[in-house]
mmCIF file of C-alpha atoms in Angstrom:
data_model
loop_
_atom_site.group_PDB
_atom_site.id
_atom_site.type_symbol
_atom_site.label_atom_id
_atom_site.label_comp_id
_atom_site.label_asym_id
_atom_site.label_seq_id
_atom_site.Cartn_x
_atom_site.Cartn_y
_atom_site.Cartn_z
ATOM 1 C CA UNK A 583 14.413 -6.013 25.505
ATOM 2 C CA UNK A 584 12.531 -8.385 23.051
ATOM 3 C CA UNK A 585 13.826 -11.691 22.801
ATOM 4 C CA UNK A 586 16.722 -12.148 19.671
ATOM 5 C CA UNK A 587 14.743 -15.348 18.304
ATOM 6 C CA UNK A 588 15.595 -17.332 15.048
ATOM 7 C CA UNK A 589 12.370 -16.144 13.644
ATOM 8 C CA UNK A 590 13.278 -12.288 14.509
ATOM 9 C CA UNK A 591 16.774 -12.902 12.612
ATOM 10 C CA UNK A 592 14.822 -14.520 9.228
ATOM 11 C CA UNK A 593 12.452 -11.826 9.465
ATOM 12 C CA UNK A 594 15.167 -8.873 10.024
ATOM 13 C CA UNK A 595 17.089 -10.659 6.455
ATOM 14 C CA UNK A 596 14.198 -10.743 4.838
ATOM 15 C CA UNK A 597 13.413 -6.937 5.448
ATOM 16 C CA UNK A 598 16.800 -5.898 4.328
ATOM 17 C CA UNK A 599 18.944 -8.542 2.802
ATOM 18 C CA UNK A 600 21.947 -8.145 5.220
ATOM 19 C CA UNK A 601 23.759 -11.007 6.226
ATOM 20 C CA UNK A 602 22.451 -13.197 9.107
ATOM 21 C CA UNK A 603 25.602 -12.379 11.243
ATOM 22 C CA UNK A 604 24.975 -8.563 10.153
ATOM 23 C CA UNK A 605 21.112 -8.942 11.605
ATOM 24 C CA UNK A 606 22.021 -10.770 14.969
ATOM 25 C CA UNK A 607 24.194 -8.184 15.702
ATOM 26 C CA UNK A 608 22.378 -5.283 14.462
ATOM 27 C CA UNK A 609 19.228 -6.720 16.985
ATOM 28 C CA UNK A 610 21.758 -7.173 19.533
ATOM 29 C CA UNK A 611 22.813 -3.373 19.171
ATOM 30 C CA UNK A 612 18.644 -2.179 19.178
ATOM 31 C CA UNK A 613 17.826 -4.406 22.035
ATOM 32 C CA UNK A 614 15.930 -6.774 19.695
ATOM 33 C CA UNK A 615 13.544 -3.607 18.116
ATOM 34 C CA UNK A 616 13.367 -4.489 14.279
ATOM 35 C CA UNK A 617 12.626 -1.552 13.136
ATOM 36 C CA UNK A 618 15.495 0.046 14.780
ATOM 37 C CA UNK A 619 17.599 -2.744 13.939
ATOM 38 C CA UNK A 620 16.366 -1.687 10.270
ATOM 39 C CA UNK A 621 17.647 1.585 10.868
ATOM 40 C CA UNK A 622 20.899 0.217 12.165
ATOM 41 C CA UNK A 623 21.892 -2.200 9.248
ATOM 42 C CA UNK A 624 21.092 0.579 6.967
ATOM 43 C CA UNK A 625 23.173 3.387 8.664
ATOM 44 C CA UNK A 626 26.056 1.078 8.394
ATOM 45 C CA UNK A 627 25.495 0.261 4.485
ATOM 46 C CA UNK A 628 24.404 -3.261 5.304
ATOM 47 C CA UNK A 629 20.473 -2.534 3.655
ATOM 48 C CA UNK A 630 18.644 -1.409 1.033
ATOM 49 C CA UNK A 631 16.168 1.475 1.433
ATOM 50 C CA UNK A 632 13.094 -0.894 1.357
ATOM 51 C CA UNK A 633 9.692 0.989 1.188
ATOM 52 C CA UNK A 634 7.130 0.334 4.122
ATOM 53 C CA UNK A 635 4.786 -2.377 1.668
ATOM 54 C CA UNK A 636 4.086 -4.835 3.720
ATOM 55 C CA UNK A 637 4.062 -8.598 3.332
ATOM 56 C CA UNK A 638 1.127 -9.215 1.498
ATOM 57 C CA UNK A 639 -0.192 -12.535 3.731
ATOM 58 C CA UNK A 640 -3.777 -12.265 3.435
ATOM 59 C CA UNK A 641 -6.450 -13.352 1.030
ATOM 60 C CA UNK A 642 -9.436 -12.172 -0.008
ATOM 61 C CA UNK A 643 -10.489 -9.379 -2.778
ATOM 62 C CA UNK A 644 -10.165 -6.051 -3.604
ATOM 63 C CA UNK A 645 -13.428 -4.079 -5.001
ATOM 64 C CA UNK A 646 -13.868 -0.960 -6.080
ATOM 65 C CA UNK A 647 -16.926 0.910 -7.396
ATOM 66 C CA UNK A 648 -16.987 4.206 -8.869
ATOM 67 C CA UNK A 649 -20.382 6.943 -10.075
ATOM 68 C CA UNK A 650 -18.270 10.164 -11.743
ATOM 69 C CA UNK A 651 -17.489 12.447 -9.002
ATOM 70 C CA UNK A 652 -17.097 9.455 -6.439
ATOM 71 C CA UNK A 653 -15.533 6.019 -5.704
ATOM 72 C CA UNK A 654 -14.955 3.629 -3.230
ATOM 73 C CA UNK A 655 -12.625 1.115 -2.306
ATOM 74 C CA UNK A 656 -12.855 -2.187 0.379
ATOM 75 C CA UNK A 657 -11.105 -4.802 1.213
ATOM 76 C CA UNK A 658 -12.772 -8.312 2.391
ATOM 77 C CA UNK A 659 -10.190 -10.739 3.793
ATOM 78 C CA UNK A 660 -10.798 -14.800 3.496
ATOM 79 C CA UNK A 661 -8.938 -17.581 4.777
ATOM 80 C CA UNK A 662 -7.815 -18.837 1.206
ATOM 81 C CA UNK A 663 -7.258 -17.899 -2.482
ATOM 82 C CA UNK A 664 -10.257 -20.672 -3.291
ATOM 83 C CA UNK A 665 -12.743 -17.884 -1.609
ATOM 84 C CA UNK A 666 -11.749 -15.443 -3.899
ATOM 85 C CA UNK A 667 -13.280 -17.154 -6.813
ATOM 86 C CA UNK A 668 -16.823 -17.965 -5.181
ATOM 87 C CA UNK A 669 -19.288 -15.973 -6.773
ATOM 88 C CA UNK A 670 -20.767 -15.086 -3.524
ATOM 89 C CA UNK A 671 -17.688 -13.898 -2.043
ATOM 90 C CA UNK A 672 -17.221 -12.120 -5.161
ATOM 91 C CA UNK A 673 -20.934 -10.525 -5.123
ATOM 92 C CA UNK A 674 -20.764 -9.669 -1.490
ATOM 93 C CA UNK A 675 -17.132 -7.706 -1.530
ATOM 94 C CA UNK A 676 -18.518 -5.825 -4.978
ATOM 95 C CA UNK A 677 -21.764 -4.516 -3.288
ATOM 96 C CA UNK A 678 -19.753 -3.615 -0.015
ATOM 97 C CA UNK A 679 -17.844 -1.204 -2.230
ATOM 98 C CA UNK A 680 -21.104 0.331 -3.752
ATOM 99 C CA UNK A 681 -22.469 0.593 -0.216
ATOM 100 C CA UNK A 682 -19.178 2.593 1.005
ATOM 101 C CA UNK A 683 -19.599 4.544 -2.127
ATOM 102 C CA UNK A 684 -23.221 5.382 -1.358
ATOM 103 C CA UNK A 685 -22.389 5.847 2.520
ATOM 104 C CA UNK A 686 -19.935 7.505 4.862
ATOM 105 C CA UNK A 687 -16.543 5.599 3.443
ATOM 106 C CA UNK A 688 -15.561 4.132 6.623
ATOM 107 C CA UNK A 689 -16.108 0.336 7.649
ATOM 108 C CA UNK A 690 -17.775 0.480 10.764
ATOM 109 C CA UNK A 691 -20.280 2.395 9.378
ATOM 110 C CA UNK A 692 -20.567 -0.066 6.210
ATOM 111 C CA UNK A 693 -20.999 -2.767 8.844
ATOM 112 C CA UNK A 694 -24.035 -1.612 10.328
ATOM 113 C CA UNK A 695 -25.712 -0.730 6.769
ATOM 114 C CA UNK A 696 -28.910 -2.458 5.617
ATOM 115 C CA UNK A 697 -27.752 -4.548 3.394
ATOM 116 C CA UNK A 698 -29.782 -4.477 -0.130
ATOM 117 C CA UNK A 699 -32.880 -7.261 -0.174
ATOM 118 C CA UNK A 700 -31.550 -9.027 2.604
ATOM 119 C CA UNK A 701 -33.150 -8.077 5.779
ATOM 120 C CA UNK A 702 -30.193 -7.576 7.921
ATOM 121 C CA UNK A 703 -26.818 -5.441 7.937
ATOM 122 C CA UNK A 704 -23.696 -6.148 6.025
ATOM 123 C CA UNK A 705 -22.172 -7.694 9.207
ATOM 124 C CA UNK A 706 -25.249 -10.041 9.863
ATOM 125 C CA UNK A 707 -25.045 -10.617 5.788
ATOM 126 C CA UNK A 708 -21.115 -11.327 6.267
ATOM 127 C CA UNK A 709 -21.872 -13.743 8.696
ATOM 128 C CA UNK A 710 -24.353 -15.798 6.831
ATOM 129 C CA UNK A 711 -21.829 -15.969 4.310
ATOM 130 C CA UNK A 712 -19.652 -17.127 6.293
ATOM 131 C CA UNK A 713 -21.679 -20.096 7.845
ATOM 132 C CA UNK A 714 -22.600 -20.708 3.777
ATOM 133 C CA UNK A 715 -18.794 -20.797 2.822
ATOM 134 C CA UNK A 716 -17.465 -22.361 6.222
ATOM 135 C CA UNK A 717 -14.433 -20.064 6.375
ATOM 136 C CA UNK A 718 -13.389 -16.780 8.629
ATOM 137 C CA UNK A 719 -14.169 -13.093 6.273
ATOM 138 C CA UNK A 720 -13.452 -10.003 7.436
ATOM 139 C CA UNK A 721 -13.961 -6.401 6.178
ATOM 140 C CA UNK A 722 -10.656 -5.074 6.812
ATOM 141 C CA UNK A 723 -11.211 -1.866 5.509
ATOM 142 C CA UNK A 724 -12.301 0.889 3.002
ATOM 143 C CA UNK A 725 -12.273 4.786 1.500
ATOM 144 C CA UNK A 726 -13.739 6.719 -0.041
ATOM 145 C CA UNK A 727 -12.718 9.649 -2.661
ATOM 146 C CA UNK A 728 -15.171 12.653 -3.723
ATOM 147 C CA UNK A 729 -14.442 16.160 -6.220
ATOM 148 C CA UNK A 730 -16.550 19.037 -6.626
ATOM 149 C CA UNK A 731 -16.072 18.541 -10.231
ATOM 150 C CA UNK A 732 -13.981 15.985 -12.313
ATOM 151 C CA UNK A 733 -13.603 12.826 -12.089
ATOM 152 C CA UNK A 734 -12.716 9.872 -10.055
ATOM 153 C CA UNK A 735 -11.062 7.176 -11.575
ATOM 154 C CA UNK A 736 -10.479 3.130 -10.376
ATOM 155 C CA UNK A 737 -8.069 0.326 -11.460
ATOM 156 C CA UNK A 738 -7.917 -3.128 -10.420
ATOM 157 C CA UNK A 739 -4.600 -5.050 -11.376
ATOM 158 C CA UNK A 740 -4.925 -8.237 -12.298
ATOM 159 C CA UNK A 741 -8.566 -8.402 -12.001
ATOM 160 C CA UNK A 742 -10.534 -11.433 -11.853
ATOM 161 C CA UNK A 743 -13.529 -10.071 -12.547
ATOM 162 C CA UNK A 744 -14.644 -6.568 -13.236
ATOM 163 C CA UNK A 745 -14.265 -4.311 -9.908
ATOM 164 C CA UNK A 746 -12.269 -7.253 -8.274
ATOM 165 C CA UNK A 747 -8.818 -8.104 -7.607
ATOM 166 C CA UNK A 748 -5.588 -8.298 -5.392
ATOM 167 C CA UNK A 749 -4.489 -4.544 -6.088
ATOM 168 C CA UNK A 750 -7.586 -1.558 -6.352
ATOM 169 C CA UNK A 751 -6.462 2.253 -6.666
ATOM 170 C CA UNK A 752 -8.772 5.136 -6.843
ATOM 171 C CA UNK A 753 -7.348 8.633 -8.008
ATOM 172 C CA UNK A 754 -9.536 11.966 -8.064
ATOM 173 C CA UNK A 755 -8.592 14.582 -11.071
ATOM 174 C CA UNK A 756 -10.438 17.643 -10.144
ATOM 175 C CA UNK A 757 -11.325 19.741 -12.981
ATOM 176 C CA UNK A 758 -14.239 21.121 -14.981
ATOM 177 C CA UNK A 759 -13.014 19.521 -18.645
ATOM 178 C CA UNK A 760 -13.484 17.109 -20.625
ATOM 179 C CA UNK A 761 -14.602 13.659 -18.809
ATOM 180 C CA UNK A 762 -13.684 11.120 -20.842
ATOM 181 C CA UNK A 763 -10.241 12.636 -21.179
ATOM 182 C CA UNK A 764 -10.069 12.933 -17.412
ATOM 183 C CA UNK A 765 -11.321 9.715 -17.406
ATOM 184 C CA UNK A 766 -8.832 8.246 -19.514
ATOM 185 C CA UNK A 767 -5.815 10.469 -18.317
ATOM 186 C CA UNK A 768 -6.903 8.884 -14.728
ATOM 187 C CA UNK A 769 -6.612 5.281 -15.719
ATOM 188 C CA UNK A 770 -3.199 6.152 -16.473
ATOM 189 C CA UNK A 771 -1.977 7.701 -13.250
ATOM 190 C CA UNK A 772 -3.907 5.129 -11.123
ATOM 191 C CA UNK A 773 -2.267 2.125 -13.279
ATOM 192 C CA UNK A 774 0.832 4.241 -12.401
ATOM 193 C CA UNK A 775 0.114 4.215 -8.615
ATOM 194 C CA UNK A 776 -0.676 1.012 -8.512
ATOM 195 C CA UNK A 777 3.239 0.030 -10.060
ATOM 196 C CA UNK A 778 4.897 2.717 -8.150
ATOM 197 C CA UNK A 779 3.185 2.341 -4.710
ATOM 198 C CA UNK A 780 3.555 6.245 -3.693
ATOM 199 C CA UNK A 781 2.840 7.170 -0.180
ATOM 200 C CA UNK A 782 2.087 10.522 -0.220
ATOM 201 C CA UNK A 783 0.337 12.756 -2.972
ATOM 202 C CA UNK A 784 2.790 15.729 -2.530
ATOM 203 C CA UNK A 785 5.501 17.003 -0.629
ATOM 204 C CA UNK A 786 3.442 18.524 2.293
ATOM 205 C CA UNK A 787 1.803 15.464 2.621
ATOM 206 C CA UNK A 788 4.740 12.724 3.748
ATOM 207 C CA UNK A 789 4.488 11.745 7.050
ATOM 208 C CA UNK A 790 6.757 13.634 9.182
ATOM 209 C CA UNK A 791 8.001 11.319 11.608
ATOM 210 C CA UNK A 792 8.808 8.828 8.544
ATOM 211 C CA UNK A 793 10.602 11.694 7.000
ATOM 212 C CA UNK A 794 13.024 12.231 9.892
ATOM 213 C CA UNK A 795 12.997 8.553 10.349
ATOM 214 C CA UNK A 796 15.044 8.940 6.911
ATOM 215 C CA UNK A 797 16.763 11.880 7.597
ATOM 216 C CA UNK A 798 18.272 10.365 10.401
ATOM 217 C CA UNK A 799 19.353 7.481 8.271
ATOM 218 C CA UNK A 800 20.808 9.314 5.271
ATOM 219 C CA UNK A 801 22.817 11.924 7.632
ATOM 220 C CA UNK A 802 24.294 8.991 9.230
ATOM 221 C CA UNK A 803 25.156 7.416 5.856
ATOM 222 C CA UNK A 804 26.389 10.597 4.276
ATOM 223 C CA UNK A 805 28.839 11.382 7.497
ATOM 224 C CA UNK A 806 30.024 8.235 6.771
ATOM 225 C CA UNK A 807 31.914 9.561 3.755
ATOM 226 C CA UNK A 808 34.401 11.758 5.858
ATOM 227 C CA UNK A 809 33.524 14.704 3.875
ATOM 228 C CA UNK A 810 32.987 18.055 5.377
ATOM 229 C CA UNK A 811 29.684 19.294 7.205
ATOM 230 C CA UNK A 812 28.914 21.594 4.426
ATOM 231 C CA UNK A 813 29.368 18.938 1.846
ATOM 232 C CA UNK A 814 27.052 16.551 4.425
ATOM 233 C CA UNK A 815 24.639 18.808 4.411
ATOM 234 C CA UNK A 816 24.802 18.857 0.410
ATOM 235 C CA UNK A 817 24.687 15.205 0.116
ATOM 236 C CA UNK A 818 21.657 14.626 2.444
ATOM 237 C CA UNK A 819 19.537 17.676 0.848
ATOM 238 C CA UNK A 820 19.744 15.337 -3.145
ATOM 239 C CA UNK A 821 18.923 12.791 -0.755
ATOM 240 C CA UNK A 822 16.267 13.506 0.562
ATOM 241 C CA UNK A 823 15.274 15.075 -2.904
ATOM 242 C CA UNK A 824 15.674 11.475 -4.074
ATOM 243 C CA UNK A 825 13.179 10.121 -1.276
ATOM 244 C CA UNK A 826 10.619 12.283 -2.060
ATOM 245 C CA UNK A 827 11.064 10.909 -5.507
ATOM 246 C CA UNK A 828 10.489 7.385 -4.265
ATOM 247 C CA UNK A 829 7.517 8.302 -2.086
ATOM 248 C CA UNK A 830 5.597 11.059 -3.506
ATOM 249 C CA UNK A 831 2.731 11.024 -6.052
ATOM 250 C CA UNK A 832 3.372 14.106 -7.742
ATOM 251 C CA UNK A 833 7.412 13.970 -7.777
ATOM 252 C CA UNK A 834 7.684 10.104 -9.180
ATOM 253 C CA UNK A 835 8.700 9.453 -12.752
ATOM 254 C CA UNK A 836 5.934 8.192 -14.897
ATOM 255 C CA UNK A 837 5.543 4.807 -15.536
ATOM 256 C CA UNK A 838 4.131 5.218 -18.861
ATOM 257 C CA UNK A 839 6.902 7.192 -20.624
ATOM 258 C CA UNK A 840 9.949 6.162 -17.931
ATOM 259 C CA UNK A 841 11.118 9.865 -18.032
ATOM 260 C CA UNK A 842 8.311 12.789 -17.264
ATOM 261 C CA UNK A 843 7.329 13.948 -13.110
ATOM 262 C CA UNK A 844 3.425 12.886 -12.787
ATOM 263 C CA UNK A 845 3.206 16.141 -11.653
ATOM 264 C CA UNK A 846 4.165 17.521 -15.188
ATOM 265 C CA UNK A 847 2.175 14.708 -17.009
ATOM 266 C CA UNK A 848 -1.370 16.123 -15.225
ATOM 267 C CA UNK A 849 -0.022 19.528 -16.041
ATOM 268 C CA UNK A 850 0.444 18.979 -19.185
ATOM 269 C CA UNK A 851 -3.036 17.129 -19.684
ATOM 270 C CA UNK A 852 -4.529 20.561 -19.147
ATOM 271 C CA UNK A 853 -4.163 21.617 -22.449
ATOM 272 C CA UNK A 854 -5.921 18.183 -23.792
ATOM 273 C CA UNK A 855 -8.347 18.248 -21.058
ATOM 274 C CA UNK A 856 -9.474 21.693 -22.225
ATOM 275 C CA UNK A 857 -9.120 23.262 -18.304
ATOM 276 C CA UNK A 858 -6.569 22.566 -15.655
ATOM 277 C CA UNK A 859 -6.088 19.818 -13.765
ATOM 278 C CA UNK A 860 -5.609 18.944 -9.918
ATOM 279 C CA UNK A 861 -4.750 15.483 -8.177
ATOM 280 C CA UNK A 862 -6.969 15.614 -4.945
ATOM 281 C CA UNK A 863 -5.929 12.506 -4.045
ATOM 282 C CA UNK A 864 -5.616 8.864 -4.020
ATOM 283 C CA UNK A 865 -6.158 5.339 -2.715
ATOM 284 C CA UNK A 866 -3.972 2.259 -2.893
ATOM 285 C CA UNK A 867 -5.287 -1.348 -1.440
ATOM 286 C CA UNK A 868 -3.059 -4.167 -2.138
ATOM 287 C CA UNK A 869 -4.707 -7.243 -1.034
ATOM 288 C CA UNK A 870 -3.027 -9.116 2.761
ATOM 289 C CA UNK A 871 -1.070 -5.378 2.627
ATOM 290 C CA UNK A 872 0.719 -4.976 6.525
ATOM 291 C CA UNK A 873 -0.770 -8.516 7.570
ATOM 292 C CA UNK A 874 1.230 -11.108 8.472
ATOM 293 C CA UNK A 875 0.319 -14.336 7.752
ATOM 294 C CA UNK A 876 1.728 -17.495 10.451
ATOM 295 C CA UNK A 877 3.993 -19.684 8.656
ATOM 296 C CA UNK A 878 3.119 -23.509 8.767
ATOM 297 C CA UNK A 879 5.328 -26.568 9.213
ATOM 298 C CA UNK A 880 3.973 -29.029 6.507
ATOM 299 C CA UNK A 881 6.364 -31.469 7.879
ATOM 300 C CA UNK A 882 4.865 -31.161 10.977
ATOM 301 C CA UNK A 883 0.971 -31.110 10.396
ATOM 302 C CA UNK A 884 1.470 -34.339 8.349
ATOM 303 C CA UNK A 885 2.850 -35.875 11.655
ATOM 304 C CA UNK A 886 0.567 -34.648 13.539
ATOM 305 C CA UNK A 887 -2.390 -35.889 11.653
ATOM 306 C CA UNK A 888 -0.777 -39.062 11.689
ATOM 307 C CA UNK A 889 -0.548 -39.384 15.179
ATOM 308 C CA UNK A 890 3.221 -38.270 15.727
ATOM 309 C CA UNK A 891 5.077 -36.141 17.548
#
């Protein structure tokens, strides 16, 4: 049984919003297990649904490169927002991407690539950088989408610079039609992805033990009612229609027009596009995504380097 700490409690509220009472009781009930304390507060109407994000704790840049049929995505982690604007942190993390783009897509193999004009490998080139900046970097990760024929597309929100930024998404439209419509109908679905944060591209594709994670969760909720099994099992079928809504690609409701499925919207492009059109897949990289970052006591490093306890 993990410990039921004052920082467990904060970071139980701050997951769900329930009250603090609500969350000390709810990891006294899991045997201190957030997630199932999650699951708990939830079950009982105490929490919102929140979506698996991730405090975003981390800095760094996002870069993405793209050639047609290709494009790549990385993410290069710093110590502070400063790095992010150094020009060579900002060179470095936009020729990682073209070397993922031009290689095998996965970072361990980017690590041990020459890296262009220098006379070492990205890691070696990394660490010079490093020792030039005088703070931590790491290559945290990367991917790597491909179509026969079509297009894929990337978008950086927010960027600071061409190819760079705190939020990179890469979406592939397979089809043999027009490219600059594909192109452009692209830039639309990955500006989408990057508001709506999808987690799967269709149905088949959601994880399944998140999905009965969920299932659990609404059958508990919908028994709660006191209707009838058969009107339960009613209730937790629009349910889980509603999840998929929330999680998958294909079944979310456009962000551009607030009212049409994506997966109608790149139907319906077919006709424009002069050929159909297939979502393959997609990429999402929010910057410090998952990583949690150790909160500091200003209070207390000002004592310390005064000489206090």
């Amino acid at each position: 049984m993990a410990e039921i700490t004052a920082a467990l409690v904060k970071e139980l509220r701050e997951k769900t919003g329930a009250g603090m009472m609500d969350c000390k009781k709810a990891l006294a009930e899991t045997q201190g297990d957030l997630e199932g304390a999650v699951d708990w507060l939830r079950k009982k109407g105490l929490a919102a649904a929140a979506k698996k994000s991730g405090r975003v704790a981390a800095e760094g840049l996002v870069a993405v490169a793209t050639a047609g049929t290709a494009g790549a995505v990385v993410e290069v982690n710093a110590e502070t927002d400063f790095v992010a604007r150094n020009d060579k942190f900002q060179a470095f993390s936009l020729k990682a991407a073209e070397l993922v783009l031009s290689g095998s897509g996965d970072v361990e193999g980017l690590k041990g690539t020459a890296y262009p004009d220098a006379g070492r490998t990205v890691q070696e080139e990394l660490t010079t950088l490093i020792a030039t900046i005088g703070e931590n970097m790491n290559i945290r990760r990367s991917a790597k989408l491909s179509v026969p024929a079509g297009v894929v597309v990337s978008y950086v929100h927010s960027a600071i610079a061409p190819g760079l930024g705190k939020i990179g998404v890469l979406v592939a439209l397979e089809s043999t039609g027009d490219t600059a419509k594909l192109n452009e109908l692209g830039k639309q679905v990955a500006m989408h992805i990057a508001a709506a944060r999808p987690d799967a591209l269709d149905i088949a594709d959601v994880d399944t033990s998140a999905l009965e994670r969920e299932r659990n969760v609404l059958a508990e909720q919908a028994r709660a009612s006191g209707k009838p099994e058969n009107i339960v099992e009613k209730m937790l079928e629009g349910r889980i229609r509603k999840y998929y809504e929330e999680v998958v690609l294909l079944e979310q409701t456009y962000v551009i027009d607030g009212e049409t499925k994506v997966r109608k919207v790149v139907e319906n492009a077919a006709k424009d596009v002069g050929a159909p059109v297939k979502v393959t897949g997609f990429v999402r990289f929010a910057l410090g995504e998952g990583i949690e970052k150790a909160e500091s006591d200003f209070a207390a490093e000002v004592a310390a380097a005064a000489g206090q306890k």
